[in-house]
Coordinates of N, CA, C and O in Angstrom, one line a residue:
M1 N 25.5 15.8 14.8 CA 24.3 15.6 14.1 C 23.6 17.0 13.8 O 23.5 17.8 14.6
E2 N 23.0 17.1 12.6 CA 22.3 18.3 12.2 C 21.1 18.6 13.1 O 20.3 17.6 13.4
K3 N 20.8 19.8 13.4 CA 19.6 20.1 14.2 C 18.4 20.2 13.3 O 18.5 20.7 12.1
H4 N 17.3 19.7 13.8 CA 16.0 19.8 13.0 C 15.1 20.8 13.6 O 15.1 21.0 14.8
N5 N 14.2 21.4 12.8 CA 13.4 22.4 13.4 C 11.9 22.1 13.4 O 11.1 23.0 13.8
T6 N 11.5 20.9 13.1 CA 10.1 20.6 13.2 C 9.8 20.0 14.6 O 10.7 19.4 15.2
T7 N 8.6 20.2 15.1 CA 8.2 19.6 16.4 C 8.4 18.1 16.4 O 8.9 17.5 17.3
K8 N 7.9 17.4 15.3 CA 8.0 16.0 15.2 C 9.4 15.5 15.3 O 9.7 14.6 16.0
E9 N 10.3 16.1 14.5 CA 11.7 15.7 14.6 C 12.3 16.0 15.9 O 13.1 15.2 16.4
A10 N 12.0 17.1 16.5 CA 12.5 17.4 17.9 C 12.1 16.3 18.9 O 12.9 15.9 19.7
I11 N 10.8 16.0 18.8 CA 10.3 15.0 19.8 C 11.0 13.6 19.5 O 11.3 13.0 20.5
E12 N 11.2 13.3 18.3 CA 11.9 12.0 18.0 C 13.3 12.1 18.5 O 13.8 11.1 19.2
I13 N 14.0 13.2 18.4 CA 15.4 13.3 18.8 C 15.5 13.2 20.4 O 16.3 12.4 20.9
Y14 N 14.6 13.9 21.0 CA 14.6 13.9 22.5 C 14.2 12.6 23.1 O 14.8 12.1 24.1
T15 N 13.2 11.9 22.4 CA 12.8 10.6 22.8 C 13.9 9.6 22.6 O 14.2 8.8 23.5
A16 N 14.5 9.6 21.5 CA 15.6 8.7 21.2 C 16.8 8.9 22.2 O 17.4 7.9 22.7
Q17 N 17.1 10.2 22.4 CA 18.3 10.4 23.4 C 17.9 9.9 24.8 O 18.8 9.3 25.4
G18 N 16.7 10.1 25.2 CA 16.3 9.6 26.5 C 16.4 8.1 26.6 O 16.9 7.5 27.6
F19 N 15.9 7.4 25.5 CA 16.0 6.0 25.4 C 17.5 5.5 25.5 O 17.9 4.6 26.2
L20 N 18.3 6.2 24.6 CA 19.7 5.8 24.6 C 20.5 6.0 25.9 O 21.3 5.2 26.3
D21 N 20.1 7.1 26.6 CA 20.7 7.3 27.9 C 20.5 6.1 28.8 O 21.4 5.6 29.5
L22 N 19.2 5.7 28.9 CA 18.9 4.5 29.7 C 19.5 3.2 29.2 O 20.0 2.4 29.9
Y23 N 19.4 3.0 27.9 CA 19.9 1.8 27.2 C 21.4 1.7 27.5 O 21.9 0.6 27.9
N24 N 22.2 2.8 27.3 CA 23.6 2.7 27.5 C 24.0 2.4 28.9 O 24.9 1.6 29.1
I25 N 23.3 3.0 29.9 CA 23.6 2.7 31.3 C 23.3 1.2 31.6 O 24.1 0.5 32.2
K26 N 22.1 0.8 31.2 CA 21.7 -0.6 31.5 C 22.6 -1.6 30.9 O 22.9 -2.7 31.5
H27 N 23.1 -1.4 29.7 CA 23.8 -2.4 28.9 C 25.3 -2.1 28.8 O 26.1 -2.8 28.1
G28 N 25.8 -1.0 29.5 CA 27.2 -0.7 29.4 C 27.6 -0.3 28.0 O 28.7 -0.6 27.6
A29 N 26.7 0.3 27.3 CA 27.0 0.5 25.8 C 27.3 2.0 25.7 O 27.3 2.8 26.6
N30 N 27.6 2.4 24.4 CA 28.0 3.8 24.2 C 27.4 4.2 22.8 O 28.1 4.9 22.0
F31 N 26.2 3.9 22.6 CA 25.5 4.3 21.3 C 25.3 5.8 21.3 O 24.9 6.4 22.3
E32 N 25.4 6.4 20.1 CA 25.1 7.8 19.9 C 24.3 7.9 18.6 O 24.4 7.1 17.7
I33 N 23.4 8.9 18.6 CA 22.6 9.2 17.5 C 23.5 9.7 16.4 O 24.3 10.6 16.5
K34 N 23.3 9.1 15.2 CA 24.1 9.5 14.0 C 23.3 10.2 13.0 O 23.7 11.1 12.2
E35 N 22.0 9.8 12.8 CA 21.2 10.3 11.7 C 19.7 10.1 12.1 O 19.3 9.1 12.7
Q36 N 18.9 11.1 11.6 CA 17.5 11.0 11.7 C 17.0 10.6 10.3 O 17.4 11.2 9.3
R37 N 16.1 9.7 10.3 CA 15.6 9.1 9.0 C 14.1 9.0 9.0 O 13.5 9.5 9.9
D38 N 13.6 8.3 8.0 CA 12.2 8.1 7.9 C 11.8 6.9 8.7 O 11.0 7.0 9.6
A39 N 12.2 5.7 8.3 CA 11.9 4.5 9.0 C 13.0 3.5 8.9 O 13.4 3.1 7.8
P40 N 13.5 3.0 10.0 CA 13.3 3.5 11.4 C 13.7 5.0 11.5 O 14.6 5.5 10.8
D41 N 13.2 5.6 12.5 CA 13.4 7.1 12.7 C 14.8 7.5 13.0 O 15.2 8.6 12.5
I42 N 15.5 6.7 13.8 CA 16.8 7.2 14.2 C 17.9 6.1 14.0 O 17.6 4.9 14.3
H43 N 19.0 6.5 13.5 CA 20.2 5.5 13.3 C 21.2 5.9 14.3 O 21.6 7.0 14.4
C44 N 21.6 4.9 15.1 CA 22.6 5.1 16.1 C 23.8 4.1 15.8 O 23.7 3.1 15.2
K45 N 25.0 4.5 16.4 CA 26.2 3.7 16.2 C 27.0 3.8 17.5 O 27.0 4.8 18.1
N46 N 27.7 2.7 17.8 CA 28.6 2.7 18.9 C 30.0 2.8 18.5 O 30.3 2.8 17.3
T47 N 31.0 2.8 19.4 CA 32.4 3.0 19.0 C 32.9 1.8 18.3 O 34.0 1.9 17.7
D48 N 32.3 0.6 18.5 CA 32.7 -0.6 17.8 C 32.1 -0.7 16.4 O 32.4 -1.6 15.7
G49 N 31.3 0.3 16.0 CA 30.7 0.3 14.6 C 29.4 -0.4 14.5 O 28.9 -0.6 13.5
K50 N 28.9 -0.9 15.7 CA 27.6 -1.6 15.7 C 26.4 -0.6 15.5 O 26.4 0.4 16.1
D51 N 25.5 -1.0 14.7 CA 24.3 -0.2 14.5 C 23.2 -0.5 15.4 O 23.0 -1.7 15.8
L52 N 22.4 0.5 15.8 CA 21.1 0.3 16.5 C 20.2 1.3 15.9 O 20.5 2.5 15.7
F53 N 19.0 0.9 15.5 CA 18.0 1.7 15.0 C 16.8 1.9 16.0 O 16.5 0.9 16.7
I54 N 16.2 3.0 16.0 CA 15.1 3.3 16.9 C 13.9 3.8 16.1 O 14.0 4.7 15.3
E55 N 12.8 3.1 16.2 CA 11.5 3.5 15.7 C 10.7 4.1 16.8 O 10.5 3.4 17.8
I56 N 10.2 5.3 16.6 CA 9.4 5.9 17.7 C 8.0 6.1 17.3 O 7.7 6.5 16.1
T57 N 7.1 5.7 18.2 CA 5.7 6.0 17.9 C 5.1 6.7 19.1 O 5.5 6.5 20.2
L58 N 4.1 7.6 18.8 CA 3.5 8.4 19.8 C 2.1 7.8 20.1 O 1.4 7.4 19.1
T59 N 1.7 7.7 21.3 CA 0.3 7.3 21.6 C -0.4 8.5 22.2 O 0.2 9.4 22.8
Q60 N -1.7 8.5 22.1 CA -2.5 9.6 22.6 C -3.7 9.0 23.4 O -4.1 7.9 23.2
D61 N -4.2 9.9 24.3 CA -5.4 9.5 25.0 C -6.6 9.5 24.1 O -7.5 8.7 24.2
Y62 N -6.7 10.6 23.3 CA -7.9 10.8 22.5 C -7.4 11.1 21.1 O -6.4 11.7 20.8
E63 N -8.2 10.6 20.1 CA -8.0 10.9 18.7 C -7.8 12.4 18.5 O -8.6 13.2 19.0
G64 N -6.8 12.8 17.8 CA -6.5 14.2 17.6 C -5.5 14.9 18.5 O -5.1 16.0 18.2
D65 N -5.1 14.2 19.6 CA -4.1 14.8 20.5 C -2.7 14.9 19.9 O -2.0 15.8 20.1
V66 N -2.3 13.9 19.1 CA -1.0 13.9 18.5 C -0.8 15.1 17.5 O 0.2 15.8 17.6
P67 N -1.8 15.4 16.6 CA -1.6 16.6 15.8 C -1.4 17.9 16.6 O -0.7 18.8 16.2
V68 N -2.1 18.0 17.7 CA -2.0 19.2 18.6 C -0.6 19.2 19.1 O 0.1 20.3 19.1
M69 N -0.1 18.1 19.6 CA 1.3 18.0 20.2 C 2.4 18.4 19.2 O 3.4 19.0 19.5
L70 N 2.1 18.0 17.9 CA 3.1 18.2 16.8 C 3.0 19.6 16.2 O 3.7 19.9 15.3
G71 N 2.0 20.4 16.7 CA 1.8 21.7 16.2 C 1.1 21.8 14.9 O 1.1 22.8 14.2
Q72 N 0.5 20.7 14.5 CA -0.3 20.6 13.2 C -1.7 21.2 13.4 O -2.3 21.5 12.4
K73 N -2.2 21.2 14.6 CA -3.5 21.8 14.9 C -3.3 22.7 16.1 O -2.4 22.4 17.0
T74 N -4.1 23.6 16.3 CA -4.0 24.6 17.4 C -4.8 24.2 18.6 O -4.5 24.6 19.7
E75 N -5.9 23.5 18.4 CA -6.8 23.2 19.5 C -7.1 21.8 19.7 O -7.2 21.0 18.7
R76 N -7.1 21.3 20.9 CA -7.4 20.0 21.3 C -8.9 19.8 21.2 O -9.7 20.7 21.6
I77 N -9.4 18.7 20.7 CA -10.8 18.4 20.6 C -11.3 18.2 22.0 O -10.8 17.4 22.8
P78 N -12.4 18.9 22.4 CA -12.9 18.7 23.8 C -13.5 17.3 23.9 O -14.1 16.7 23.0
H79 N -13.2 16.7 25.1 CA -13.6 15.4 25.4 C -14.4 15.3 26.7 O -14.1 16.1 27.6
K80 N -15.3 14.4 26.8 CA -15.9 14.2 28.1 C -15.0 13.6 29.1 O -14.0 12.9 28.7
F81 N -15.2 13.7 30.4 CA -14.3 13.1 31.4 C -14.5 11.6 31.4 O -15.6 11.1 31.4
T82 N -13.4 10.9 31.4 CA -13.5 9.4 31.5 C -12.3 9.0 32.3 O -11.4 9.8 32.6
S83 N -12.2 7.8 32.7 CA -11.1 7.3 33.5 C -9.9 7.0 32.6 O -8.8 6.9 33.0
M84 N -10.1 6.9 31.3 CA -9.1 6.7 30.2 C -8.5 5.3 30.3 O -7.6 5.0 29.5
K85 N -8.8 4.5 31.3 CA -8.2 3.2 31.4 C -8.3 2.4 30.1 O -7.3 1.9 29.6
D86 N -9.5 2.3 29.6 CA -9.7 1.5 28.4 C -9.2 2.2 27.2 O -8.6 1.5 26.3
E87 N -9.3 3.5 27.1 CA -8.8 4.2 25.9 C -7.3 4.1 25.7 O -6.8 3.9 24.6
V88 N -6.6 4.2 26.8 CA -5.1 4.1 26.8 C -4.7 2.8 26.3 O -3.8 2.7 25.4
V89 N -5.3 1.7 26.8 CA -4.9 0.3 26.4 C -5.2 0.1 24.9 O -4.4 -0.4 24.1
E90 N -6.4 0.6 24.5 CA -6.8 0.4 23.1 C -5.9 1.2 22.2 O -5.5 0.7 21.1
N91 N -5.5 2.4 22.5 CA -4.7 3.2 21.7 C -3.3 2.6 21.6 O -2.6 2.6 20.5
L92 N -2.8 2.0 22.7 CA -1.5 1.3 22.7 C -1.6 0.1 21.7 O -0.6 -0.1 21.0
K93 N -2.6 -0.7 21.8 CA -2.8 -1.8 20.9 C -2.8 -1.4 19.5 O -2.1 -2.1 18.7
V94 N -3.4 -0.4 19.1 CA -3.5 0.1 17.7 C -2.1 0.5 17.3 O -1.6 0.1 16.2
A95 N -1.4 1.3 18.1 CA 0.0 1.7 17.8 C 0.9 0.5 17.6 O 1.7 0.4 16.6
L96 N 0.8 -0.5 18.5 CA 1.7 -1.7 18.3 C 1.4 -2.5 17.1 O 2.2 -2.9 16.4
Y97 N 0.1 -2.7 16.8 CA -0.3 -3.4 15.7 C 0.2 -2.8 14.4 O 0.7 -3.5 13.5
E98 N 0.1 -1.5 14.3 CA 0.5 -0.8 13.1 C 2.0 -1.0 12.9 O 2.5 -1.2 11.8
K99 N 2.8 -0.9 14.0 CA 4.3 -1.0 13.9 C 4.7 -2.5 13.6 O 5.6 -2.7 12.9
L100 N 3.9 -3.4 14.1 CA 4.3 -4.9 13.9 C 4.0 -5.3 12.5 O 4.6 -6.3 12.1
K101 N 3.2 -4.6 11.8 CA 3.0 -5.0 10.4 C 4.1 -4.6 9.5 O 4.2 -5.0 8.3
K102 N 5.1 -3.8 10.0 CA 6.2 -3.3 9.1 C 7.5 -4.1 9.5 O 7.7 -4.6 10.6
D103 N 8.3 -4.2 8.5 CA 9.6 -4.8 8.7 C 10.7 -3.7 8.7 O 11.0 -3.1 7.7
Y104 N 11.3 -3.5 9.8 CA 12.3 -2.4 10.0 C 13.7 -3.0 9.9 O 14.7 -2.2 10.0
G105 N 13.9 -4.3 9.7 CA 15.2 -4.9 9.6 C 15.7 -5.3 11.0 O 14.9 -5.5 11.9
N106 N 17.0 -5.5 11.1 CA 17.6 -6.0 12.4 C 18.0 -4.8 13.3 O 18.2 -3.7 12.8
S107 N 18.2 -5.2 14.5 CA 18.7 -4.3 15.6 C 17.9 -3.0 15.7 O 18.4 -1.9 15.6
V108 N 16.6 -3.2 15.8 CA 15.7 -2.1 15.9 C 14.9 -2.1 17.3 O 14.4 -3.2 17.6
A109 N 14.9 -1.0 18.0 CA 14.1 -0.9 19.2 C 12.9 0.0 18.9 O 13.0 1.0 18.2
L110 N 11.7 -0.5 19.3 CA 10.5 0.3 19.2 C 10.3 1.0 20.5 O 10.3 0.4 21.6
V111 N 10.3 2.3 20.5 CA 10.1 3.2 21.6 C 8.8 3.9 21.5 O 8.5 4.5 20.5
I112 N 8.0 3.7 22.6 CA 6.6 4.2 22.6 C 6.6 5.4 23.5 O 6.9 5.2 24.7
R113 N 6.2 6.5 23.0 CA 6.1 7.7 23.9 C 4.6 8.1 24.0 O 4.0 8.5 23.0
D114 N 4.1 8.2 25.2 CA 2.7 8.6 25.4 C 2.7 10.1 25.6 O 3.5 10.6 26.4
I115 N 1.9 10.8 24.8 CA 1.8 12.2 24.9 C 0.6 12.7 25.7 O 0.2 13.9 25.5
S116 N 0.1 11.9 26.6 CA -1.0 12.2 27.4 C -0.8 13.6 28.1 O 0.2 13.8 28.7
G117 N -1.8 14.4 28.0 CA -1.8 15.6 28.7 C -2.1 15.5 30.2 O -2.0 16.4 31.0
V118 N -2.6 14.3 30.6 CA -3.0 14.0 32.0 C -1.7 13.6 32.8 O -0.9 12.8 32.3

């Protein structure tokens, strides 16, 4: 597979590979990444020709953390100290709701990667 040079693409590849490593062990499968795409983000195939697609979403503790992680901004917005208990759950709900509104087709795994600095 061709190497990509943006931070977002690199995060997607590493996240997908981590997921596949666990998935393949758990299910005795042999899926490999074949292509990086727009939606779903990653196309995988096993030796039997079966397809698996992976959609990756990033969650953040605070609004603005994702652009910093992706290198689109240089500074994190300062935040007051909180327990983050409620913020994390709410951010996860928002991410899931947005993904559930879309139709990605069959054989798609949604992988959620939290980019919390904590």
